[in-house]
mmCIF file of C-alpha atoms in Angstrom:
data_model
loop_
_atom_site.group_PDB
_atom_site.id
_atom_site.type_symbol
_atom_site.label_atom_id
_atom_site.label_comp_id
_atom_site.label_asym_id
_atom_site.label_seq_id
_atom_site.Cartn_x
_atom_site.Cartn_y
_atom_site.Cartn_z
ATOM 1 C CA UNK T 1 -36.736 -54.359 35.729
ATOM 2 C CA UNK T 2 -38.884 -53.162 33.045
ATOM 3 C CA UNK T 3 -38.092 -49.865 31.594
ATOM 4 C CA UNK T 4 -41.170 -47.661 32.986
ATOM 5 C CA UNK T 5 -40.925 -49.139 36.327
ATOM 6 C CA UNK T 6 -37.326 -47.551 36.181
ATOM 7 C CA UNK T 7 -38.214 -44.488 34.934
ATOM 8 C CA UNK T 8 -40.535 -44.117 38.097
ATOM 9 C CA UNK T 9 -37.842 -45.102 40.195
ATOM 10 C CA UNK T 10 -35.972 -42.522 38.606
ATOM 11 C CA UNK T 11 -38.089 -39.259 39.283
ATOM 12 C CA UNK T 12 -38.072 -40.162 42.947
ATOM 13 C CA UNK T 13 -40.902 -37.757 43.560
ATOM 14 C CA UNK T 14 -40.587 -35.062 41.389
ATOM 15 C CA UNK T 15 -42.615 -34.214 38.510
ATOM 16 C CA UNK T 16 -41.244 -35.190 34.407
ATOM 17 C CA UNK T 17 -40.815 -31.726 33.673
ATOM 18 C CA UNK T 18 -38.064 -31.105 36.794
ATOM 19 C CA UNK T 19 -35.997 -34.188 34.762
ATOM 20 C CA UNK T 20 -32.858 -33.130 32.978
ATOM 21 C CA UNK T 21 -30.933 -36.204 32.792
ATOM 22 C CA UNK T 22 -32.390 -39.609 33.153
ATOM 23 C CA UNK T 23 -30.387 -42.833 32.954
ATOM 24 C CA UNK T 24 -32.040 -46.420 32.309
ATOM 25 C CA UNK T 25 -29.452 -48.242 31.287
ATOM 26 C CA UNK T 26 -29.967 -52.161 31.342
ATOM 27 C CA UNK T 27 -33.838 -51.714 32.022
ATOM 28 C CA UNK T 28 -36.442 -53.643 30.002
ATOM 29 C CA UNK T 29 -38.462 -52.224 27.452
ATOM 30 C CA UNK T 30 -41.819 -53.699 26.155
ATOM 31 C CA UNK T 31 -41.615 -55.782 22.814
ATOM 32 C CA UNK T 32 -38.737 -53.529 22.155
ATOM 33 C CA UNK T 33 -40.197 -50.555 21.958
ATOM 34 C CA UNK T 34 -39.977 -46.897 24.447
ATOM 35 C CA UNK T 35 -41.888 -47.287 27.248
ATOM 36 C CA UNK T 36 -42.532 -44.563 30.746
ATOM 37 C CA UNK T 37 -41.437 -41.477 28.496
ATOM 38 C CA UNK T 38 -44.032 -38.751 27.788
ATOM 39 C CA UNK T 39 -44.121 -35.504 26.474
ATOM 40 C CA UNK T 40 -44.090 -33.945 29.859
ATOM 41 C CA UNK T 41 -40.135 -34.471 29.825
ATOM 42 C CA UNK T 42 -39.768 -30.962 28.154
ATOM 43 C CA UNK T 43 -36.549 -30.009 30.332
ATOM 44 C CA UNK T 44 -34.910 -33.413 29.285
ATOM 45 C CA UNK T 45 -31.492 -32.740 28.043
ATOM 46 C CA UNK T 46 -29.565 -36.097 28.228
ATOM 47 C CA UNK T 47 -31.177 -39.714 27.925
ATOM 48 C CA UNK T 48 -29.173 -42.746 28.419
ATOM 49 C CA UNK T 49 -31.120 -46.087 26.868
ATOM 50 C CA UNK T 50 -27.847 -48.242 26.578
ATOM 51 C CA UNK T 51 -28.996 -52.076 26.425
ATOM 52 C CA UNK T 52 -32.656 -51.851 26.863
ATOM 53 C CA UNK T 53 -33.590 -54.352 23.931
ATOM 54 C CA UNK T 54 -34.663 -51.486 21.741
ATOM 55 C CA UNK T 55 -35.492 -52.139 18.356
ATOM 56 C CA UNK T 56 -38.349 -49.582 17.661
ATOM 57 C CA UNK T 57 -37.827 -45.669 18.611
ATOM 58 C CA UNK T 58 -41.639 -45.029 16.906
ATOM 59 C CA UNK T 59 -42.600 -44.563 20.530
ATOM 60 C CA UNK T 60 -40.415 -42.103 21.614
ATOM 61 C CA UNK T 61 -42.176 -38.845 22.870
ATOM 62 C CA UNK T 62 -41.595 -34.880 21.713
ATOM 63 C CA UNK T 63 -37.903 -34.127 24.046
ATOM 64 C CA UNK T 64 -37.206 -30.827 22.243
ATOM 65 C CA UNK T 65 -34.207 -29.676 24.698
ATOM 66 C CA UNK T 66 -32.585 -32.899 24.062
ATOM 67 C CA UNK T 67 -28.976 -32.567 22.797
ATOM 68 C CA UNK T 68 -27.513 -35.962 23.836
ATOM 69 C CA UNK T 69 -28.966 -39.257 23.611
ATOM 70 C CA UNK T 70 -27.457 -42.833 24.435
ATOM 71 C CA UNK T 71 -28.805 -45.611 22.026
ATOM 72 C CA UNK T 72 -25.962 -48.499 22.293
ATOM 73 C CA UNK T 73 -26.183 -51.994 22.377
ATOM 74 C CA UNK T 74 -29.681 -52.421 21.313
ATOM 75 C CA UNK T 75 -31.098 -53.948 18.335
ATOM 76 C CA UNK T 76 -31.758 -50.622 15.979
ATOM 77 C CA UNK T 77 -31.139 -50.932 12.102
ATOM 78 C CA UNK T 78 -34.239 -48.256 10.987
ATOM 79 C CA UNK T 79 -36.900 -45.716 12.295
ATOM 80 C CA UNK T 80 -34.201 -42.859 12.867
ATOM 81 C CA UNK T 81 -36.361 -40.697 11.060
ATOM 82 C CA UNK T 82 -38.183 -40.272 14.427
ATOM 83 C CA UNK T 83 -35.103 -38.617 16.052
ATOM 84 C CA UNK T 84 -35.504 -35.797 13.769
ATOM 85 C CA UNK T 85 -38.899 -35.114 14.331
ATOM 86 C CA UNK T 86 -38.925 -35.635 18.323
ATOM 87 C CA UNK T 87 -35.535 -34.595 19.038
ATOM 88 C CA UNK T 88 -34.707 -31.766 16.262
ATOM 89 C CA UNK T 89 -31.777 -30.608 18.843
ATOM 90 C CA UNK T 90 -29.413 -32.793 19.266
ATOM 91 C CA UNK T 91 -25.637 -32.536 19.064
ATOM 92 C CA UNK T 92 -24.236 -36.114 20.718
ATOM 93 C CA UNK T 93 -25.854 -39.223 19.446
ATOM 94 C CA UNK T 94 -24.656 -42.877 20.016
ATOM 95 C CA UNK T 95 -25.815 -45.545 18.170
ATOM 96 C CA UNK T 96 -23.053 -48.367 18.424
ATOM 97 C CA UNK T 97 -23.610 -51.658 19.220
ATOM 98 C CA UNK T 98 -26.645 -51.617 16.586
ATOM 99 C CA UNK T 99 -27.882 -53.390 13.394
ATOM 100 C CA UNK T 100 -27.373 -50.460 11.524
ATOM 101 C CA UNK T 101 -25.995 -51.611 7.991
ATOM 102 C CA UNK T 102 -26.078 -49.408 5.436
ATOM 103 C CA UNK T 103 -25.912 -45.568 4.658
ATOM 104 C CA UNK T 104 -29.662 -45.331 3.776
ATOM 105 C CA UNK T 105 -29.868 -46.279 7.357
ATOM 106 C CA UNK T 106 -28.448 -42.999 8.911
ATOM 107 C CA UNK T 107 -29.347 -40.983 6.146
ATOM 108 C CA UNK T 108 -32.878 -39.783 7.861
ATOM 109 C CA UNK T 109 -30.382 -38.042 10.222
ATOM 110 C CA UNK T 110 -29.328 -35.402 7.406
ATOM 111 C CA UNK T 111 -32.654 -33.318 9.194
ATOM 112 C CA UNK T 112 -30.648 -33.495 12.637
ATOM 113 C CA UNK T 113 -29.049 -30.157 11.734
ATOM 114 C CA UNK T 114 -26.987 -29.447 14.884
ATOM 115 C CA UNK T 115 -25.966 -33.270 15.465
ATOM 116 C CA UNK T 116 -21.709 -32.407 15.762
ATOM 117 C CA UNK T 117 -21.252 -35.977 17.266
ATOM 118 C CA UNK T 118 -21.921 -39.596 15.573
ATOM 119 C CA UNK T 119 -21.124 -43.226 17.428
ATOM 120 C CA UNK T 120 -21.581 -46.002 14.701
ATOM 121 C CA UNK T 121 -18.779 -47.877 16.210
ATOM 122 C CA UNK T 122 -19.341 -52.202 16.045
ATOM 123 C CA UNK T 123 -21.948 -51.530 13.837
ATOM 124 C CA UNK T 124 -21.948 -53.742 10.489
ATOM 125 C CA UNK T 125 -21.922 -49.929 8.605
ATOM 126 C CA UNK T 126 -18.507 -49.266 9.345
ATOM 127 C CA UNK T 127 -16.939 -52.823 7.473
ATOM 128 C CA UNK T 128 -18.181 -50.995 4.451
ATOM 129 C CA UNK T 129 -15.257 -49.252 2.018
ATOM 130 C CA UNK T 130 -14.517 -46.047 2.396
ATOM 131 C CA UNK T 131 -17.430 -45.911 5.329
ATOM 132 C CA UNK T 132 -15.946 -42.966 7.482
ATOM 133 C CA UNK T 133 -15.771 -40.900 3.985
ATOM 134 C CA UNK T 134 -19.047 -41.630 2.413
ATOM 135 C CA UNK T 135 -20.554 -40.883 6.894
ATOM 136 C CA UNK T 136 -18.685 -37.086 6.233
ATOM 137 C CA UNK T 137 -20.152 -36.379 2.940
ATOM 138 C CA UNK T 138 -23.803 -37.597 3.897
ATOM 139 C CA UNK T 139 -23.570 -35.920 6.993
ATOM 140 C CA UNK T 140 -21.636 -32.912 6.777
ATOM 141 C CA UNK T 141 -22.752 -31.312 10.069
ATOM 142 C CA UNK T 142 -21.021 -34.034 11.649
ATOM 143 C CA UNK T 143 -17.947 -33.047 12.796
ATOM 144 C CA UNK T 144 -16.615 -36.455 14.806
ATOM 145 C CA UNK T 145 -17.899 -40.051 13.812
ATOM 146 C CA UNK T 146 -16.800 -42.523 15.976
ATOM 147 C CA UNK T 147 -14.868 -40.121 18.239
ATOM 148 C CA UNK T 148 -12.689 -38.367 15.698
ATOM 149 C CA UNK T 149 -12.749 -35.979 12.662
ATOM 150 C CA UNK T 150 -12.144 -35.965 9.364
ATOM 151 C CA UNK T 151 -8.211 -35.322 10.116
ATOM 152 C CA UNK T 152 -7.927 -38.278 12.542
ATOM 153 C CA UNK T 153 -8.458 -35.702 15.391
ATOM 154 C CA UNK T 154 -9.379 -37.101 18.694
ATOM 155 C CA UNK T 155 -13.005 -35.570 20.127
ATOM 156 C CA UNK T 156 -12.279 -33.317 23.197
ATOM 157 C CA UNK T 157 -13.516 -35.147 26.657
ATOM 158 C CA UNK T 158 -16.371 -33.478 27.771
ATOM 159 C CA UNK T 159 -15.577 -35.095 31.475
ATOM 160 C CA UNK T 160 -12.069 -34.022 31.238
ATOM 161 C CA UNK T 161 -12.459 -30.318 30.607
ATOM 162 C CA UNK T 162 -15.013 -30.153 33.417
ATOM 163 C CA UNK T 163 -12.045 -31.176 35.576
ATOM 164 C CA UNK T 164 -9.540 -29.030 33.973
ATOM 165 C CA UNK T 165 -12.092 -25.851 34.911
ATOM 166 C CA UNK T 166 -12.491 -27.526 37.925
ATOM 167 C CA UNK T 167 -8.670 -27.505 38.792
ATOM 168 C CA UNK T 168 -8.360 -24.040 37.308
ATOM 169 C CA UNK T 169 -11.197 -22.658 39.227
ATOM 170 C CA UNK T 170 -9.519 -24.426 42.221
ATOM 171 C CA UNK T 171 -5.967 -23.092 41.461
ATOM 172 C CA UNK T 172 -6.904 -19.421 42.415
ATOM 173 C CA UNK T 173 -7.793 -20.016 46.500
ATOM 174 C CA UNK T 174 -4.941 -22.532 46.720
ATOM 175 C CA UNK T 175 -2.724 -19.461 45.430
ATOM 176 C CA UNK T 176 -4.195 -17.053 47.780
ATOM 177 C CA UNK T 177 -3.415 -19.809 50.441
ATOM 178 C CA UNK T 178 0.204 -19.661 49.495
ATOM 179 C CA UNK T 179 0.296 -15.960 48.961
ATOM 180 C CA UNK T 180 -0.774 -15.681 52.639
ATOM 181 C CA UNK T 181 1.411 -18.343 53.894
ATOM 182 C CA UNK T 182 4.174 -16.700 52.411
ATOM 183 C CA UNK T 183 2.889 -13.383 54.084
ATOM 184 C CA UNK T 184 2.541 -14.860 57.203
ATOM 185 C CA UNK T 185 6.557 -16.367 56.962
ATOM 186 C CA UNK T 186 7.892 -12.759 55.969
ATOM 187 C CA UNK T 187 6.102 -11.275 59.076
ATOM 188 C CA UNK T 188 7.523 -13.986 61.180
ATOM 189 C CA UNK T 189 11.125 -13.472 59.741
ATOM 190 C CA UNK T 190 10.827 -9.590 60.078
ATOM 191 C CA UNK T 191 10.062 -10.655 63.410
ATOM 192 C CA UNK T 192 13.133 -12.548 64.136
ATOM 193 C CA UNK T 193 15.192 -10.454 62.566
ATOM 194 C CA UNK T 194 13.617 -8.182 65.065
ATOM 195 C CA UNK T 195 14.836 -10.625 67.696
ATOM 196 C CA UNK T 196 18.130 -11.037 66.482
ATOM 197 C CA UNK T 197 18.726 -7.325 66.348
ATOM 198 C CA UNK T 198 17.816 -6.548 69.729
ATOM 199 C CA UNK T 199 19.889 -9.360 70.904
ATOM 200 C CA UNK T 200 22.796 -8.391 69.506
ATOM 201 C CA UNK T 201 22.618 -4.710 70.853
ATOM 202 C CA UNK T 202 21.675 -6.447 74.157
ATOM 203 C CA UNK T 203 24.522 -8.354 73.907
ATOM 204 C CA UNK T 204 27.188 -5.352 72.893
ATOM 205 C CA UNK T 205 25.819 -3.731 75.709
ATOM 206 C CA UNK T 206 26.821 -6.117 77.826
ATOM 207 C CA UNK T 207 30.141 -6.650 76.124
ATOM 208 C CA UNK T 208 30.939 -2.993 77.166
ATOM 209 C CA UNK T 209 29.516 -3.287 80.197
ATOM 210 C CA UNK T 210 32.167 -5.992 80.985
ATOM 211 C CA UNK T 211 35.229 -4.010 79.671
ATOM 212 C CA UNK T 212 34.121 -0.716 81.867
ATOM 213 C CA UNK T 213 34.201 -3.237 85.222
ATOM 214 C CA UNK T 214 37.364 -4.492 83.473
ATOM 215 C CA UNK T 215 38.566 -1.570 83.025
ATOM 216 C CA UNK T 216 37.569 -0.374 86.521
ATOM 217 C CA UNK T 217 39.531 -3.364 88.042
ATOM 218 C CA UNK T 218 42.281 -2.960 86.145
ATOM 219 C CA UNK T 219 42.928 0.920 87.064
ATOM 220 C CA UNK T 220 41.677 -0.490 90.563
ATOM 221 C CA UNK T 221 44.895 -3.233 90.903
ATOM 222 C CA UNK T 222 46.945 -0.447 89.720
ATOM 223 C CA UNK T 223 46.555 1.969 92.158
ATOM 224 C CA UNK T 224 46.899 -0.312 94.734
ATOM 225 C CA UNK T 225 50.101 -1.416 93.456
ATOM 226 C CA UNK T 226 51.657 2.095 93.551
ATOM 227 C CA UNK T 227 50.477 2.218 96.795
ATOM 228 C CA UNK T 228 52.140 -0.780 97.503
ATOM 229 C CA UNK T 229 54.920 0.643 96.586
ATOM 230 C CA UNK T 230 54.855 4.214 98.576
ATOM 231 C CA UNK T 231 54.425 2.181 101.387
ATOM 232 C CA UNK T 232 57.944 0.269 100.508
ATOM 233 C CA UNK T 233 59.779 3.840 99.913
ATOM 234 C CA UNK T 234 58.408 4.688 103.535
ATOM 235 C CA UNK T 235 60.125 1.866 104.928
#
């Protein structure tokens, strides 16, 4: 599929300007260069173009809220100037899987003043000597090239800390939960302590209930014993 038929598929009825993220990856584009973008995508914030046969980005369009564009696996070794110019806000950009050789290559992205993230990986730039320290020093905005820093520090997953907020943010009703539960089980064992107590002077009760008949009987079978025995002094 050609990439502006995709990108039609892709706004599935709404207008270019309602677009904030638009993925289309593995799409087509004309004599390798951007096709179906316009300047009307001015709420555009992420673009994914990962294997689209680019070679060209001459035709990409004004995308001023852009802060993270995908660019692997096409066939890119120049015209990065153009980034700069149309897309003077970006922080994330991923060129990997490119023809990008040299450092006069990525130098045009010294004007991309809030770029924090660089992907050069499997590009022929990084078999050059002392590549990741020459990047740094060219680009010193950059703070991760190839996913880590100049310390060897791995880049934080953006994906991962959404679900660690995520769990956090999910932590506080599931404690609430078990506050209640726990709540719930106190009231129920004041409860049957309740029980028990009230059985227990139930059943004392009846425990002196049985030794006043006892008692009764027993005084009872006495005095029908002396009896017993007036009767035999009689006699």
């Amino acid at each position: 599929m050609d990439m502006k038929k995709r990108i039609t598929l892709e706004l599935r009825s709404r207008s270019p300007a309602e677009i904030v993220e638009l993925v289309v990856d593995n799409s087509r584009s004309a004599d390798g260069e951007v096709e179906g973008l316009t300047d009307e995508f001015t709420e555009l914030e992420f673009l994914s173009m990962v294997n689209v046969g680019l070679s060209s980005l001459a035709k990409l369009p004004s995308l001023p809220k852009l802060r993270k564009l995908e660019l692997s696996d096409n066939n890119l070794s120049g015209s990065l100037e153009t980034l700069s110019e149309k897309c003077p806000n970006l922080t994330y950009l991923n060129l990997s899987g490119n023809k990008i050789k040299e450092l006069s290559n990525v130098e045009a992205l010294q004007n991309l003043k809030s770029l924090q993230s660089l992907d050069l990986f499997n590009c022929e730039i990084t078999s050059l000597e002392d590549y990741r320290e020459s990047v740094f020093e060219l680009l010193p905005q950059v703070t991760y090239l190839d996913g880590f820093d100049q310390e060897d520090n791995e880049a934080p997953d953006s994906e991962a800390e959404d679900e660690d907020e995520d769990g956090e943010d999910g932590a506080g009703p599931t404690g609430d939960y078990d506050d209640e539960d726990d709540e719930e089980e106190d009231e129920d064992g004041s409860e049957r302590g309740e029980e028990d107590d009230e059985d227990e002077e139930d059943y004392g009760e009846e425990e002196e209930e049985e030794d006043d008949q006892a008692g009764i009987q027993g005084q009872k079978r006495k005095r029908d014993v002396d009896d017993e025995d007036e009767e035999d002094e009689d006699d």
